[in-house]
Short mmCIF file of C-alpha atoms in Angstrom, two decimals:
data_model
loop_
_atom_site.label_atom_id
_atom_site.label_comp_id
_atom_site.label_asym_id
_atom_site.label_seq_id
_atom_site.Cartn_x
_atom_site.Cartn_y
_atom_site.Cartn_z
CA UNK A 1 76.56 89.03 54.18
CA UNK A 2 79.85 90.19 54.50
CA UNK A 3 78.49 92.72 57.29
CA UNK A 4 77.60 89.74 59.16
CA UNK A 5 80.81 87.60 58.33
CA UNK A 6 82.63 90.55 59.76
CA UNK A 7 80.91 90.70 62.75
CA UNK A 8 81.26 86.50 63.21
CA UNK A 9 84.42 87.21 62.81
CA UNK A 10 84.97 89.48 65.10
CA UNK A 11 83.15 87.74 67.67
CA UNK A 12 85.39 84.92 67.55
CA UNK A 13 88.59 86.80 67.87
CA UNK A 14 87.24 88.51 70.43
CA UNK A 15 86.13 85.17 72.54
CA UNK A 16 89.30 83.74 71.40
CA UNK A 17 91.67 86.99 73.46
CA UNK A 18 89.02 86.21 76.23
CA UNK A 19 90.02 82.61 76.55
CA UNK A 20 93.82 83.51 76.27
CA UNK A 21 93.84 85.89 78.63
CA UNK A 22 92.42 83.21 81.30
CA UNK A 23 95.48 81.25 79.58
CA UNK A 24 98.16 83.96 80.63
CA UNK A 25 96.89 84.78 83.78
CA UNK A 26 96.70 80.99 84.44
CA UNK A 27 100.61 81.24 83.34
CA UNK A 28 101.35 84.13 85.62
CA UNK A 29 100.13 82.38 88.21
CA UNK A 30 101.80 79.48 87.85
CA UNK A 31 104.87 81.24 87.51
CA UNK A 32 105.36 82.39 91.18
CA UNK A 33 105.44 78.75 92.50
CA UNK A 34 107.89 77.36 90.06
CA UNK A 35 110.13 80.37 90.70
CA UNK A 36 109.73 79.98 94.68
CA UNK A 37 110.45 76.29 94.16
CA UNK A 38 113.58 77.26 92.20
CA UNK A 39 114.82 79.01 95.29
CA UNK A 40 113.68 76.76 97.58
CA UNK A 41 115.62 73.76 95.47
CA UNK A 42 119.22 76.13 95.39
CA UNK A 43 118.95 76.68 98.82
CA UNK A 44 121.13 74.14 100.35
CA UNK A 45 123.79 75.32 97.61
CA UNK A 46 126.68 77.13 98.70
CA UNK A 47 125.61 80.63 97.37
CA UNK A 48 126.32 84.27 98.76
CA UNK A 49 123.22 85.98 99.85
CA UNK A 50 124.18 88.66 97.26
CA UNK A 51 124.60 86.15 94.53
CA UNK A 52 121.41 84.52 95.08
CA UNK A 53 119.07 88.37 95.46
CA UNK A 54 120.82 88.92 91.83
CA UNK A 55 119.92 85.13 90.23
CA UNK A 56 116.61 85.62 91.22
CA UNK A 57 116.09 88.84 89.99
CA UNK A 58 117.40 87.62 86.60
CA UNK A 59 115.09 84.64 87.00
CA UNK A 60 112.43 87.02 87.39
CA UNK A 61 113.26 89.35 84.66
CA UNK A 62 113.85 86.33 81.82
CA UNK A 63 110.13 84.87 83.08
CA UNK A 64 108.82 88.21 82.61
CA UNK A 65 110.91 88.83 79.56
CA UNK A 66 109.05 85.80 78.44
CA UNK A 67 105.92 86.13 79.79
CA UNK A 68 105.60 89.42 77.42
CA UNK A 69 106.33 87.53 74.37
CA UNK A 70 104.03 84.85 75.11
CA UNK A 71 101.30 87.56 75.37
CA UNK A 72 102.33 88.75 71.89
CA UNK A 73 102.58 85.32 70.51
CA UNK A 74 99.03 84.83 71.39
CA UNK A 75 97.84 87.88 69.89
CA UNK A 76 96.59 89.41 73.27
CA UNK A 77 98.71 92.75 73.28
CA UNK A 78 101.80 94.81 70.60
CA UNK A 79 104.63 96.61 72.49
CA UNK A 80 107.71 98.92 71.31
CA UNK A 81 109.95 100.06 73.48
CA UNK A 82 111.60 103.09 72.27
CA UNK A 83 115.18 105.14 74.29
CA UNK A 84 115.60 101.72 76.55
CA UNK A 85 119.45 102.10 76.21
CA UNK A 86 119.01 104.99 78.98
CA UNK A 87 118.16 102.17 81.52
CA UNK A 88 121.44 99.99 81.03
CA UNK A 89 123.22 103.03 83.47
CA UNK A 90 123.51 101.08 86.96
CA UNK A 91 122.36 103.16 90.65
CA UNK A 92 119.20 105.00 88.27
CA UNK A 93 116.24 105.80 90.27
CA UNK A 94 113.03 105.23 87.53
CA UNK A 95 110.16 106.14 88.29
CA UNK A 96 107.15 104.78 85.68
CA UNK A 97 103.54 105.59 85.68
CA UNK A 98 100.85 102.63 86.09
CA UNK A 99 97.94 102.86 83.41
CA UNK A 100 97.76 98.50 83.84
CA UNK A 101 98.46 95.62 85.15
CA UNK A 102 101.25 94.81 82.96
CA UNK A 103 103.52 97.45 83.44
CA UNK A 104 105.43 96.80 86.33
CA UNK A 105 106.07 93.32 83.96
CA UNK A 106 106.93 95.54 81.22
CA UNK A 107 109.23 97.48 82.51
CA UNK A 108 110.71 94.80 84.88
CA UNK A 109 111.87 93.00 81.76
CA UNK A 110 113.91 95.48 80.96
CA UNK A 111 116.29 96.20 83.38
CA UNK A 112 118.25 92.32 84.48
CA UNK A 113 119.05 93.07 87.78
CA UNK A 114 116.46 96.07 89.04
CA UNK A 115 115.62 96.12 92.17
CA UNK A 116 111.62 97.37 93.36
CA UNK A 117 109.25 98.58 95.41
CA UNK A 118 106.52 96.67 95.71
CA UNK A 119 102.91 96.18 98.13
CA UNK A 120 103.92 94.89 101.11
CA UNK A 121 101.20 92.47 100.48
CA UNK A 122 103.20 90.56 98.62
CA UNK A 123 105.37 89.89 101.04
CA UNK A 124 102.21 88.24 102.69
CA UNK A 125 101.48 85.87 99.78
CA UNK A 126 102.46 82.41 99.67
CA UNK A 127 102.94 82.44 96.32
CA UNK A 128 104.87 85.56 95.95
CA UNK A 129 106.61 85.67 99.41
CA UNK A 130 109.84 83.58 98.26
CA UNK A 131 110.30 85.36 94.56
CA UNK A 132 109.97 88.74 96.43
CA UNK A 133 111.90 88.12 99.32
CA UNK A 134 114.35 86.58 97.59
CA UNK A 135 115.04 89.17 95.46
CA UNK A 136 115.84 91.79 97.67
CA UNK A 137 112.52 94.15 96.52
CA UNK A 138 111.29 96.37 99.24
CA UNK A 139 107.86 96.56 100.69
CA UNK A 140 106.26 100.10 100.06
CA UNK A 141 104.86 99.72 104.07
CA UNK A 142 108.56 99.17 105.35
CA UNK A 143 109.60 101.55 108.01
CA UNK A 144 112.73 101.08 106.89
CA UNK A 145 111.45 102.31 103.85
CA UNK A 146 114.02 105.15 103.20
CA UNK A 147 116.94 103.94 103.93
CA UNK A 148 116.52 100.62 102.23
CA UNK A 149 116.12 102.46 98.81
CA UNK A 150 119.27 104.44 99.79
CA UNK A 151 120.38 101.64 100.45
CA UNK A 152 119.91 99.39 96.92
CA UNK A 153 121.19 103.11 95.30
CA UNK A 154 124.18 103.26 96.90
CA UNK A 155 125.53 99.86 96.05
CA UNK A 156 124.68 100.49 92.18
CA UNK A 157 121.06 98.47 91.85
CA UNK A 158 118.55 100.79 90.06
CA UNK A 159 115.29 101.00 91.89
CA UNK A 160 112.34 101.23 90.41
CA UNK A 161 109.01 102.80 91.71
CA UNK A 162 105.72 103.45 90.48
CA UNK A 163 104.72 106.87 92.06
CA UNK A 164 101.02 106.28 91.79
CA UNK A 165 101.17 103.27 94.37
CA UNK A 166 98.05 102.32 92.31
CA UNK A 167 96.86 101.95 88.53
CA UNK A 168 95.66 105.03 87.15
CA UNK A 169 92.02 105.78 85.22
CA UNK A 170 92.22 106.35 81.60
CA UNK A 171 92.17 110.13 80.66
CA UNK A 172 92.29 111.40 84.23
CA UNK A 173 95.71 113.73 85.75
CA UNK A 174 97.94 111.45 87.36
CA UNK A 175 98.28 111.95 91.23
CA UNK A 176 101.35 110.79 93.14
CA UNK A 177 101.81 109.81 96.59
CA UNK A 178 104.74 111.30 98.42
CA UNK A 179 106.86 108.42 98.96
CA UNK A 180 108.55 108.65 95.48
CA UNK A 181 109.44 111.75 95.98
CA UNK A 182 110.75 111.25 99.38
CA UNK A 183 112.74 108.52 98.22
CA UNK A 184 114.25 110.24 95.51
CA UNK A 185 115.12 113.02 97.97
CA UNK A 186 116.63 110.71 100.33
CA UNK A 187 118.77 108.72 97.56
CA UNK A 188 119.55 110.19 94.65
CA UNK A 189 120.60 113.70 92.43
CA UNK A 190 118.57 112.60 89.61
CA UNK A 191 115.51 110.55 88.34
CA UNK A 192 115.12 108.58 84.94
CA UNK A 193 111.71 108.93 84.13
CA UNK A 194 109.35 106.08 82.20
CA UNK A 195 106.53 107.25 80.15
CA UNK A 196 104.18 103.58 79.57
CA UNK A 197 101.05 103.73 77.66
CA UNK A 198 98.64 101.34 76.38
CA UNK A 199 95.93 101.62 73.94
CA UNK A 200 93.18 100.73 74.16
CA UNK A 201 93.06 100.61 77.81
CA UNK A 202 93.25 96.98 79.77
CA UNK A 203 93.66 95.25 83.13
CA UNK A 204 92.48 98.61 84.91
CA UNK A 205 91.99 98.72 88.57
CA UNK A 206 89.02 96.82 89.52
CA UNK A 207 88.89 95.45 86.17
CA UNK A 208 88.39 91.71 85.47
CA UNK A 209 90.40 89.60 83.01
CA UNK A 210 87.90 88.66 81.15
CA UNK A 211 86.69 92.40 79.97
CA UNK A 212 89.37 92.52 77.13
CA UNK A 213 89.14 95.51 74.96
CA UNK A 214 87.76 95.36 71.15
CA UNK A 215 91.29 95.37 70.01
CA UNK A 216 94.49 94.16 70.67
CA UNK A 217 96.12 96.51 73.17
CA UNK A 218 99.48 98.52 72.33
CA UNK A 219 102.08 98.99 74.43
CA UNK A 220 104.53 101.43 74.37
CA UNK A 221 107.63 102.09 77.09
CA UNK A 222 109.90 105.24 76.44
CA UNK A 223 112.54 105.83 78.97
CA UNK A 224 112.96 109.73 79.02
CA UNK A 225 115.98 111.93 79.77
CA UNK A 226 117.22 112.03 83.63
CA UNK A 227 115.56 114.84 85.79
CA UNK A 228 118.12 117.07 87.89
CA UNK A 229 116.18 117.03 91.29
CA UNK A 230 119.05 119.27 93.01
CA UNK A 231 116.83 122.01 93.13
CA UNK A 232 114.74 120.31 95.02
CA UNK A 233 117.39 119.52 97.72
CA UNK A 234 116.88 122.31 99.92
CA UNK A 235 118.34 121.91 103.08
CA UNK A 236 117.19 124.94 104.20
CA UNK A 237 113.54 123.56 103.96
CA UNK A 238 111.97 121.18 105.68
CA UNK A 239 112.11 117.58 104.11
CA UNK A 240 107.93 117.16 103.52
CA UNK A 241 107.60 120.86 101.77
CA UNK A 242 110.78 119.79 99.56
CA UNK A 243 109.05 116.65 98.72
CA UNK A 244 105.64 117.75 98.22
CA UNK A 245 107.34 120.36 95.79
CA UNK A 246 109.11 117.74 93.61
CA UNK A 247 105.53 115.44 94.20
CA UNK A 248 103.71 118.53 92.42
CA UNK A 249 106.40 118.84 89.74
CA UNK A 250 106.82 114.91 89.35
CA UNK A 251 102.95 115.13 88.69
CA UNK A 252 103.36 118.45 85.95
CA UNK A 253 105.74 116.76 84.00
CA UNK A 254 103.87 113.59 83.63
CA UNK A 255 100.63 114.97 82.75
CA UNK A 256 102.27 117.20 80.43
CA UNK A 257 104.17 114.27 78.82
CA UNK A 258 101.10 112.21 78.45
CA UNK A 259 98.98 114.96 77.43
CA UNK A 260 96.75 114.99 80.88
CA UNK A 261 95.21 118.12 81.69
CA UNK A 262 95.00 118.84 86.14
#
C-alpha cells in the first residue's frame, strides 16, 4: 500500500512540474511583449540612447531575476550561486557553458547591466526584436561582430558569451566554436570564466517542455577566477592559429572543470 501511495504520489508531482512548466514557459513568453511594449511606451520620452540600452537591460535582468524565482516558487528547479561577487568587476569578458535552456537566464540575472551575444535570430523575432535591440546585445552573425564586442569592452559593459553557440549533451566533452575565442583575442587580456550545471538534466536541445526530469532540477552557477589569455596574444602568429590555440585550451579547462573526459 504504501508502495503504491508512493508511486500516486509521485505521479502527481510529477504531472503537477509538467503543467507548471507549460505555466513558465507561457510566462516567458509573455514576457517579451510586455517588455517590447515597455520600450515602445518610453519612446517618445526624452531619453539618451545610452540611458535607454542600460534601462532595458535592467528591465531584462529584474524579469529574469524574477522569472528564476518564480520557477523556484513553483517547485520546478533549486539554484545556488556560489563566487558571484567576481562578476560585479565592470569591462569582464565571461564566458559560460550551455548544458540548458535556462542558463543564459541564469546567468543574465546576475550581472544588471551585461551586455550579450545572442542568435541573430532573435533579432528576427517579433517578439524578441525590440527587448534585444533595445538593449544593445549583439547578434552572433554580425559582421561587425568583432569590433562590436570590442566595442561594449572598451566602454566598461561586461559581455557575456556562451562559447558553445549551442546547448551541450549531458556527459559528452564540450566543443567550442571559434568566435569566443576570437573575441576574447580581439577585446580583452583576460576572461572570467562560468562553470553552470544542472542536475538532473532539463530543457536540452531538441528537448520538449513537457519531458521534465523525475526530480526537481538543481542549478548551480560558480563564477571562477579570471584566465590570463596574454599568452595567447601572439602577434607573431597569425590571428586563427592564436585563436584556435586558446579554443583548444578554453575547451581543456572546461572539461577538466566539469569532469568531461575528450
Amino acid at each position: 500500500m504504501d508502495t503504491a501511495g508512493s508511486k500516486l504520489k509521485h505521479q502527481m508531482y510529477r504531472q503537477w512540474r509538467i503543467a507548471a512548466t507549460g505555466l513558465a514557459f507561457a510566462l516567458f513568453g509573455i514576457g517579451g511583449p510586455i517588455i517590447a511594449l515597455a520600450i515602445t511606451l518610453t519612446q517618445p520620452l526624452p531619453i539618451s540612447p545610452i540611458r535607454r540600452r542600460v534601462w532595458t537591460r535592467r528591465c531584462i535582468n529584474g524579469a529574469f531575476w524574477c522569472y528564476i524565482r518564480i520557477m523556484r516558487g513553483l517547485g520546478l528547479l533549486s539554484f545556488e550561486t556560489r563566487h558571484i561577487e567576481r562578476l560585479a568587476a565592470p569591462g569582464q569578458l565571461v564566458l559560460a557553458n550551455h548544458p540548458s535552456l535556462l542558463d543564459v537566464v541564469f546567468v543574465a540575472s546576475l550581472i544588471p547591466e551585461a551586455n550579450c551575444v545572442v542568435k541573430g535570430a532573435l533579432f528576427r523575432n517579433p517578439f524578441t526584436r525590440g527587448p534585444v535591440t533595445a538593449a544593445g546585445y549583439i547578434a552572433n552573425d554580425d559582421p561587425n561582430l568583432l569590433s562590436e564586442c570590442r566595442s561594449a569592452l572598451e566602454r566598461g559593459e561586461t559581455l557575456i558569451v556562451f562559447p558553445e553557440g549551442t546547448r551541450s549533451q549531458p556527459g559528452e566533452p564540450l566543443q567550442f566554436l571559434r568566435g569566443a575565442a576570437n573575441i576574447a583575442l580581439a577585446s580583452s587580456d583576460q576572461v572570467r570564466p562560468v562553470k553552470v550545471t544542472c542536475e538532473p538534466a532539463t530543457l536540452l536541445k531538441n528537448q520538449r517542455w513537457y519531458q521534465v526530469p523525475d526530480r526537481r532540477p538543481h542549478f548551480l552557477i560558480d563564477a571562477q577566477p579570471a584566465i590570463d589569455i596574454a599568452l595567447f596574444q601572439n602577434t607573431s602568429e597569425y590571428q586563427s592559429k592564436n585563436a584556435r590555440r586558446l579554443c583548444r585550451f578554453l575547451e581543456d579547462y572546461y572539461n577538466e572543470l566539469l569532469g568531461l573526459e575528450r
